Amino acid sequence: MNAKDFLNALNDADDAYVWQAGHAGKTGGSVTARRGRRLVLRALLAAVIVIALAATVYGIGELIGIWNDRWLQTPAPDPEQVVREAVSRQIEKDYTISVTVEEIRADAAETRKIFSWEPDSVLALRSGYGPKPAALEGKQLAEVQAVYARYTVVYDHTKTFYRDGTLDQYFYLVQTEDGNWVIFDSSDTQELPLNQPDGGGSCP
């Protein structure tokens, strides 16, 4: 068949065949799109199943509050008393085996740093020097307090992943209108050597 005969054959081709070929191409694209959507739905379903299984193993509360395990506290006129109670009440958690308070003391240097929101305060470093905590807004220096705590705690590691042992930690409190102090945040626990207490220094 020469070139002329080939062109004539194409011209004589039934338009229905051309339409069918084009429709088949579109259908292929639709199949690909549907396949992509199915893969996304399967991935989402798998994520839901994993979360459900994790909730069964660790408990819903552990998943939702995994990095926000609130301290049990009673507002009081003495910020050090509030912190001592909060640490001691760890024993009320079902994953705590024992807890012993080693030292509780106010830290004037860290208090000034968080009030001024200086970048080398422990709280600012932990937050990546993000926005100043809302709890500090509108407060005077006398209404803000950083309290250092060293305590020894033993956890049941079948119930929690929290690190235990002898821990160093800062607690951050503000004074409310009724004159009582409340914890609004705390630093991550740190296994660090403690500086000689001087009543106003800070831990390394």
PDB file of C-alpha atoms in Angstrom, residues 24-201:
ATOM      1  CA  ALA A  24     -11.378   4.316  25.613  1.00  0.00           C
ATOM      2  CA  GLY A  25      -8.577   6.803  26.279  1.00  0.00           C
ATOM      3  CA  LYS A  26     -10.839   8.935  28.480  1.00  0.00           C
ATOM      4  CA  THR A  27     -12.024   5.871  30.337  1.00  0.00           C
ATOM      5  CA  GLY A  28      -8.432   4.934  31.062  1.00  0.00           C
ATOM      6  CA  GLY A  29      -7.876   8.340  32.620  1.00  0.00           C
ATOM      7  CA  SER A  30     -10.996   7.965  34.750  1.00  0.00           C
ATOM      8  CA  VAL A  31      -9.851   4.548  35.929  1.00  0.00           C
ATOM      9  CA  THR A  32      -6.493   6.001  36.940  1.00  0.00           C
ATOM     10  CA  ALA A  33      -8.185   8.817  38.862  1.00  0.00           C
ATOM     11  CA  ARG A  34     -10.516   6.389  40.637  1.00  0.00           C
ATOM     12  CA  ARG A  35      -7.574   4.168  41.501  1.00  0.00           C
ATOM     13  CA  GLY A  36      -5.752   7.171  43.027  1.00  0.00           C
ATOM     14  CA  ARG A  37      -8.802   8.062  45.128  1.00  0.00           C
ATOM     15  CA  ARG A  38      -9.070   4.470  46.350  1.00  0.00           C
ATOM     16  CA  LEU A  39      -5.415   4.512  47.428  1.00  0.00           C
ATOM     17  CA  VAL A  40      -5.972   7.720  49.415  1.00  0.00           C
ATOM     18  CA  LEU A  41      -9.085   6.260  51.083  1.00  0.00           C
ATOM     19  CA  ARG A  42      -7.213   3.092  51.960  1.00  0.00           C
ATOM     20  CA  ALA A  43      -4.390   5.115  53.517  1.00  0.00           C
ATOM     21  CA  LEU A  44      -6.902   7.105  55.591  1.00  0.00           C
ATOM     22  CA  LEU A  45      -8.653   3.911  56.673  1.00  0.00           C
ATOM     23  CA  ALA A  46      -5.316   2.390  57.699  1.00  0.00           C
ATOM     24  CA  ALA A  47      -4.513   5.521  59.770  1.00  0.00           C
ATOM     25  CA  VAL A  48      -7.898   5.297  61.526  1.00  0.00           C
ATOM     26  CA  ILE A  49      -7.291   1.631  62.323  1.00  0.00           C
ATOM     27  CA  VAL A  50      -3.823   2.375  63.738  1.00  0.00           C
ATOM     28  CA  ILE A  51      -5.212   5.154  65.933  1.00  0.00           C
ATOM     29  CA  ALA A  52      -8.030   2.915  67.143  1.00  0.00           C
ATOM     30  CA  LEU A  53      -5.585   0.146  68.034  1.00  0.00           C
ATOM     31  CA  ALA A  54      -3.309   2.604  69.822  1.00  0.00           C
ATOM     32  CA  ALA A  55      -6.291   3.943  71.764  1.00  0.00           C
ATOM     33  CA  THR A  56      -7.112   0.409  72.851  1.00  0.00           C
ATOM     34  CA  VAL A  57      -3.555  -0.239  74.043  1.00  0.00           C
ATOM     35  CA  TYR A  58      -2.723   3.097  75.694  1.00  0.00           C
ATOM     36  CA  GLY A  59      -6.154   4.509  76.424  1.00  0.00           C
ATOM     37  CA  ILE A  60      -7.884   7.491  74.883  1.00  0.00           C
ATOM     38  CA  GLY A  61      -6.641   9.803  77.623  1.00  0.00           C
ATOM     39  CA  GLU A  62      -3.015   8.883  76.966  1.00  0.00           C
ATOM     40  CA  LEU A  63      -3.387   9.652  73.257  1.00  0.00           C
ATOM     41  CA  ILE A  64      -5.171  12.969  73.663  1.00  0.00           C
ATOM     42  CA  GLY A  65      -3.072  14.205  76.578  1.00  0.00           C
ATOM     43  CA  ILE A  66       0.136  12.416  75.674  1.00  0.00           C
ATOM     44  CA  TRP A  67       2.314  15.546  76.021  1.00  0.00           C
ATOM     45  CA  ASN A  68      -0.081  17.506  78.179  1.00  0.00           C
ATOM     46  CA  ASP A  69      -0.514  15.439  81.315  1.00  0.00           C
ATOM     47  CA  ARG A  70      -1.915  18.075  83.654  1.00  0.00           C
ATOM     48  CA  TRP A  71      -0.443  18.477  87.106  1.00  0.00           C
ATOM     49  CA  LEU A  72      -2.834  17.886  89.969  1.00  0.00           C
ATOM     50  CA  GLN A  73      -2.663  21.080  91.998  1.00  0.00           C
ATOM     51  CA  THR A  74      -4.479  23.165  94.583  1.00  0.00           C
ATOM     52  CA  PRO A  75      -4.037  26.945  94.316  1.00  0.00           C
ATOM     53  CA  ALA A  76      -2.359  28.317  97.439  1.00  0.00           C
ATOM     54  CA  PRO A  77      -0.715  31.526  98.760  1.00  0.00           C
ATOM     55  CA  ASP A  78       2.743  29.891  98.604  1.00  0.00           C
ATOM     56  CA  PRO A  79       3.998  28.984  95.084  1.00  0.00           C
ATOM     57  CA  GLU A  80       6.529  26.506  96.465  1.00  0.00           C
ATOM     58  CA  GLN A  81       3.738  24.729  98.333  1.00  0.00           C
ATOM     59  CA  VAL A  82       1.736  24.457  95.098  1.00  0.00           C
ATOM     60  CA  VAL A  83       4.679  22.859  93.301  1.00  0.00           C
ATOM     61  CA  ARG A  84       5.483  20.499  96.186  1.00  0.00           C
ATOM     62  CA  GLU A  85       1.902  19.277  96.207  1.00  0.00           C
ATOM     63  CA  ALA A  86       1.793  18.898  92.414  1.00  0.00           C
ATOM     64  CA  VAL A  87       4.933  16.760  92.407  1.00  0.00           C
ATOM     65  CA  SER A  88       3.796  14.717  95.415  1.00  0.00           C
ATOM     66  CA  ARG A  89       0.400  14.060  93.823  1.00  0.00           C
ATOM     67  CA  GLN A  90       2.051  12.217  90.964  1.00  0.00           C
ATOM     68  CA  ILE A  91       1.507   9.223  93.237  1.00  0.00           C
ATOM     69  CA  GLU A  92      -2.207   9.550  92.450  1.00  0.00           C
ATOM     70  CA  LYS A  93      -1.573   8.677  88.801  1.00  0.00           C
ATOM     71  CA  ASP A  94      -2.152   4.998  88.087  1.00  0.00           C
ATOM     72  CA  TYR A  95       1.236   4.723  86.388  1.00  0.00           C
ATOM     73  CA  THR A  96       3.255   6.093  89.357  1.00  0.00           C
ATOM     74  CA  ILE A  97       4.896   3.593  91.716  1.00  0.00           C
ATOM     75  CA  SER A  98       6.647   6.074  94.017  1.00  0.00           C
ATOM     76  CA  VAL A  99       7.666   9.725  94.199  1.00  0.00           C
ATOM     77  CA  THR A 100      10.015  11.531  96.600  1.00  0.00           C
ATOM     78  CA  VAL A 101      10.503  15.293  96.630  1.00  0.00           C
ATOM     79  CA  GLU A 102      14.195  16.169  96.976  1.00  0.00           C
ATOM     80  CA  GLU A 103      14.130  19.958  96.711  1.00  0.00           C
ATOM     81  CA  ILE A 104      11.715  22.772  95.928  1.00  0.00           C
ATOM     82  CA  ARG A 105      12.939  26.376  95.638  1.00  0.00           C
ATOM     83  CA  ALA A 106      11.961  29.622  93.967  1.00  0.00           C
ATOM     84  CA  ASP A 107      14.303  30.737  91.194  1.00  0.00           C
ATOM     85  CA  ALA A 108      14.529  34.529  90.920  1.00  0.00           C
ATOM     86  CA  ALA A 109      16.759  34.503  87.820  1.00  0.00           C
ATOM     87  CA  GLU A 110      14.450  32.279  85.774  1.00  0.00           C
ATOM     88  CA  THR A 111      11.465  34.311  87.018  1.00  0.00           C
ATOM     89  CA  ARG A 112      12.980  37.530  85.641  1.00  0.00           C
ATOM     90  CA  LYS A 113      13.834  35.816  82.371  1.00  0.00           C
ATOM     91  CA  ILE A 114      10.350  34.477  81.702  1.00  0.00           C
ATOM     92  CA  PHE A 115       8.741  37.779  82.729  1.00  0.00           C
ATOM     93  CA  SER A 116      10.949  39.650  80.240  1.00  0.00           C
ATOM     94  CA  TRP A 117      10.680  36.679  77.838  1.00  0.00           C
ATOM     95  CA  GLU A 118      14.416  36.451  77.357  1.00  0.00           C
ATOM     96  CA  PRO A 119      15.608  33.859  74.811  1.00  0.00           C
ATOM     97  CA  ASP A 120      17.817  31.983  77.292  1.00  0.00           C
ATOM     98  CA  SER A 121      15.073  31.229  79.800  1.00  0.00           C
ATOM     99  CA  VAL A 122      14.321  27.519  80.057  1.00  0.00           C
ATOM    100  CA  LEU A 123      10.684  28.071  79.080  1.00  0.00           C
ATOM    101  CA  ALA A 124      11.597  30.198  76.038  1.00  0.00           C
ATOM    102  CA  LEU A 125      14.196  27.654  74.904  1.00  0.00           C
ATOM    103  CA  ARG A 126      11.687  24.822  75.240  1.00  0.00           C
ATOM    104  CA  SER A 127       9.108  26.675  73.153  1.00  0.00           C
ATOM    105  CA  GLY A 128      11.633  27.648  70.497  1.00  0.00           C
ATOM    106  CA  TYR A 129      11.258  31.249  71.688  1.00  0.00           C
ATOM    107  CA  GLY A 130       7.735  31.381  70.343  1.00  0.00           C
ATOM    108  CA  PRO A 131       5.079  33.866  71.477  1.00  0.00           C
ATOM    109  CA  LYS A 132       5.074  34.910  75.122  1.00  0.00           C
ATOM    110  CA  PRO A 133       2.655  32.672  77.069  1.00  0.00           C
ATOM    111  CA  ALA A 134      -0.805  34.189  77.369  1.00  0.00           C
ATOM    112  CA  ALA A 135      -0.759  33.490  81.126  1.00  0.00           C
ATOM    113  CA  LEU A 136       1.955  36.153  81.527  1.00  0.00           C
ATOM    114  CA  GLU A 137       0.092  38.903  79.705  1.00  0.00           C
ATOM    115  CA  GLY A 138      -0.966  41.742  81.982  1.00  0.00           C
ATOM    116  CA  LYS A 139       1.032  40.371  84.926  1.00  0.00           C
ATOM    117  CA  GLN A 140       3.539  42.285  87.041  1.00  0.00           C
ATOM    118  CA  LEU A 141       6.869  40.717  87.986  1.00  0.00           C
ATOM    119  CA  ALA A 142       5.587  40.136  91.533  1.00  0.00           C
ATOM    120  CA  GLU A 143       2.732  38.036  90.077  1.00  0.00           C
ATOM    121  CA  VAL A 144       5.029  35.618  88.228  1.00  0.00           C
ATOM    122  CA  GLN A 145       7.150  32.871  89.768  1.00  0.00           C
ATOM    123  CA  ALA A 146       9.488  30.154  88.476  1.00  0.00           C
ATOM    124  CA  VAL A 147      10.003  27.313  90.955  1.00  0.00           C
ATOM    125  CA  TYR A 148      12.723  24.711  90.590  1.00  0.00           C
ATOM    126  CA  ALA A 149      12.026  21.119  91.669  1.00  0.00           C
ATOM    127  CA  ARG A 150      14.211  18.061  91.985  1.00  0.00           C
ATOM    128  CA  TYR A 151      12.408  14.813  92.691  1.00  0.00           C
ATOM    129  CA  THR A 152      12.795  11.080  92.300  1.00  0.00           C
ATOM    130  CA  VAL A 153       9.947   9.196  90.690  1.00  0.00           C
ATOM    131  CA  VAL A 154       9.410   5.606  89.601  1.00  0.00           C
ATOM    132  CA  TYR A 155       6.839   4.879  86.901  1.00  0.00           C
ATOM    133  CA  ASP A 156       5.227   1.654  85.744  1.00  0.00           C
ATOM    134  CA  HIS A 157       6.526   1.494  82.173  1.00  0.00           C
ATOM    135  CA  THR A 158       3.807  -0.901  81.128  1.00  0.00           C
ATOM    136  CA  LYS A 159       1.428   2.043  81.575  1.00  0.00           C
ATOM    137  CA  THR A 160       3.454   5.089  80.552  1.00  0.00           C
ATOM    138  CA  PHE A 161       6.471   6.072  78.469  1.00  0.00           C
ATOM    139  CA  TYR A 162       7.449   8.959  80.781  1.00  0.00           C
ATOM    140  CA  ARG A 163      11.076   9.055  81.888  1.00  0.00           C
ATOM    141  CA  ASP A 164      11.644   8.500  85.578  1.00  0.00           C
ATOM    142  CA  GLY A 165      14.547   8.571  88.018  1.00  0.00           C
ATOM    143  CA  THR A 166      15.906  11.712  89.710  1.00  0.00           C
ATOM    144  CA  LEU A 167      14.596  14.599  87.641  1.00  0.00           C
ATOM    145  CA  ASP A 168      15.111  18.360  87.523  1.00  0.00           C
ATOM    146  CA  GLN A 169      12.203  20.500  86.407  1.00  0.00           C
ATOM    147  CA  TYR A 170      10.945  24.074  86.370  1.00  0.00           C
ATOM    148  CA  PHE A 171       7.361  24.976  87.220  1.00  0.00           C
ATOM    149  CA  TYR A 172       5.880  28.303  86.139  1.00  0.00           C
ATOM    150  CA  LEU A 173       3.175  29.955  88.183  1.00  0.00           C
ATOM    151  CA  VAL A 174       1.098  33.123  88.154  1.00  0.00           C
ATOM    152  CA  GLN A 175      -0.788  34.746  90.981  1.00  0.00           C
ATOM    153  CA  THR A 176      -4.551  35.011  90.573  1.00  0.00           C
ATOM    154  CA  GLU A 177      -6.806  37.830  91.738  1.00  0.00           C
ATOM    155  CA  ASP A 178      -7.542  36.018  95.008  1.00  0.00           C
ATOM    156  CA  GLY A 179      -3.832  35.962  95.891  1.00  0.00           C
ATOM    157  CA  ASN A 180      -3.313  32.259  95.221  1.00  0.00           C
ATOM    158  CA  TRP A 181      -0.716  30.805  92.858  1.00  0.00           C
ATOM    159  CA  VAL A 182      -1.412  28.341  90.046  1.00  0.00           C
ATOM    160  CA  ILE A 183       0.885  26.392  87.698  1.00  0.00           C
ATOM    161  CA  PHE A 184       0.369  27.393  84.079  1.00  0.00           C
ATOM    162  CA  ASP A 185       3.274  25.463  82.563  1.00  0.00           C
ATOM    163  CA  SER A 186       6.310  23.323  83.356  1.00  0.00           C
ATOM    164  CA  SER A 187       9.582  22.557  81.611  1.00  0.00           C
ATOM    165  CA  ASP A 188      10.501  19.147  80.286  1.00  0.00           C
ATOM    166  CA  THR A 189      12.082  16.933  82.903  1.00  0.00           C
ATOM    167  CA  GLN A 190      15.859  17.145  82.741  1.00  0.00           C
ATOM    168  CA  GLU A 191      18.417  14.728  84.073  1.00  0.00           C
ATOM    169  CA  LEU A 192      21.003  17.432  84.761  1.00  0.00           C
ATOM    170  CA  PRO A 193      23.402  18.151  87.650  1.00  0.00           C
ATOM    171  CA  LEU A 194      21.991  20.716  90.013  1.00  0.00           C
ATOM    172  CA  ASN A 195      23.922  23.938  90.690  1.00  0.00           C
ATOM    173  CA  GLN A 196      24.627  24.754  94.300  1.00  0.00           C
ATOM    174  CA  PRO A 197      21.357  26.227  95.558  1.00  0.00           C
ATOM    175  CA  ASP A 198      21.658  29.939  96.220  1.00  0.00           C
ATOM    176  CA  GLY A 199      18.026  30.861  96.332  1.00  0.00           C
ATOM    177  CA  GLY A 200      18.190  32.784  93.082  1.00  0.00           C
ATOM    178  CA  GLY A 201      20.236  30.879  90.548  1.00  0.00           C
TER     179      GLY A 201
END
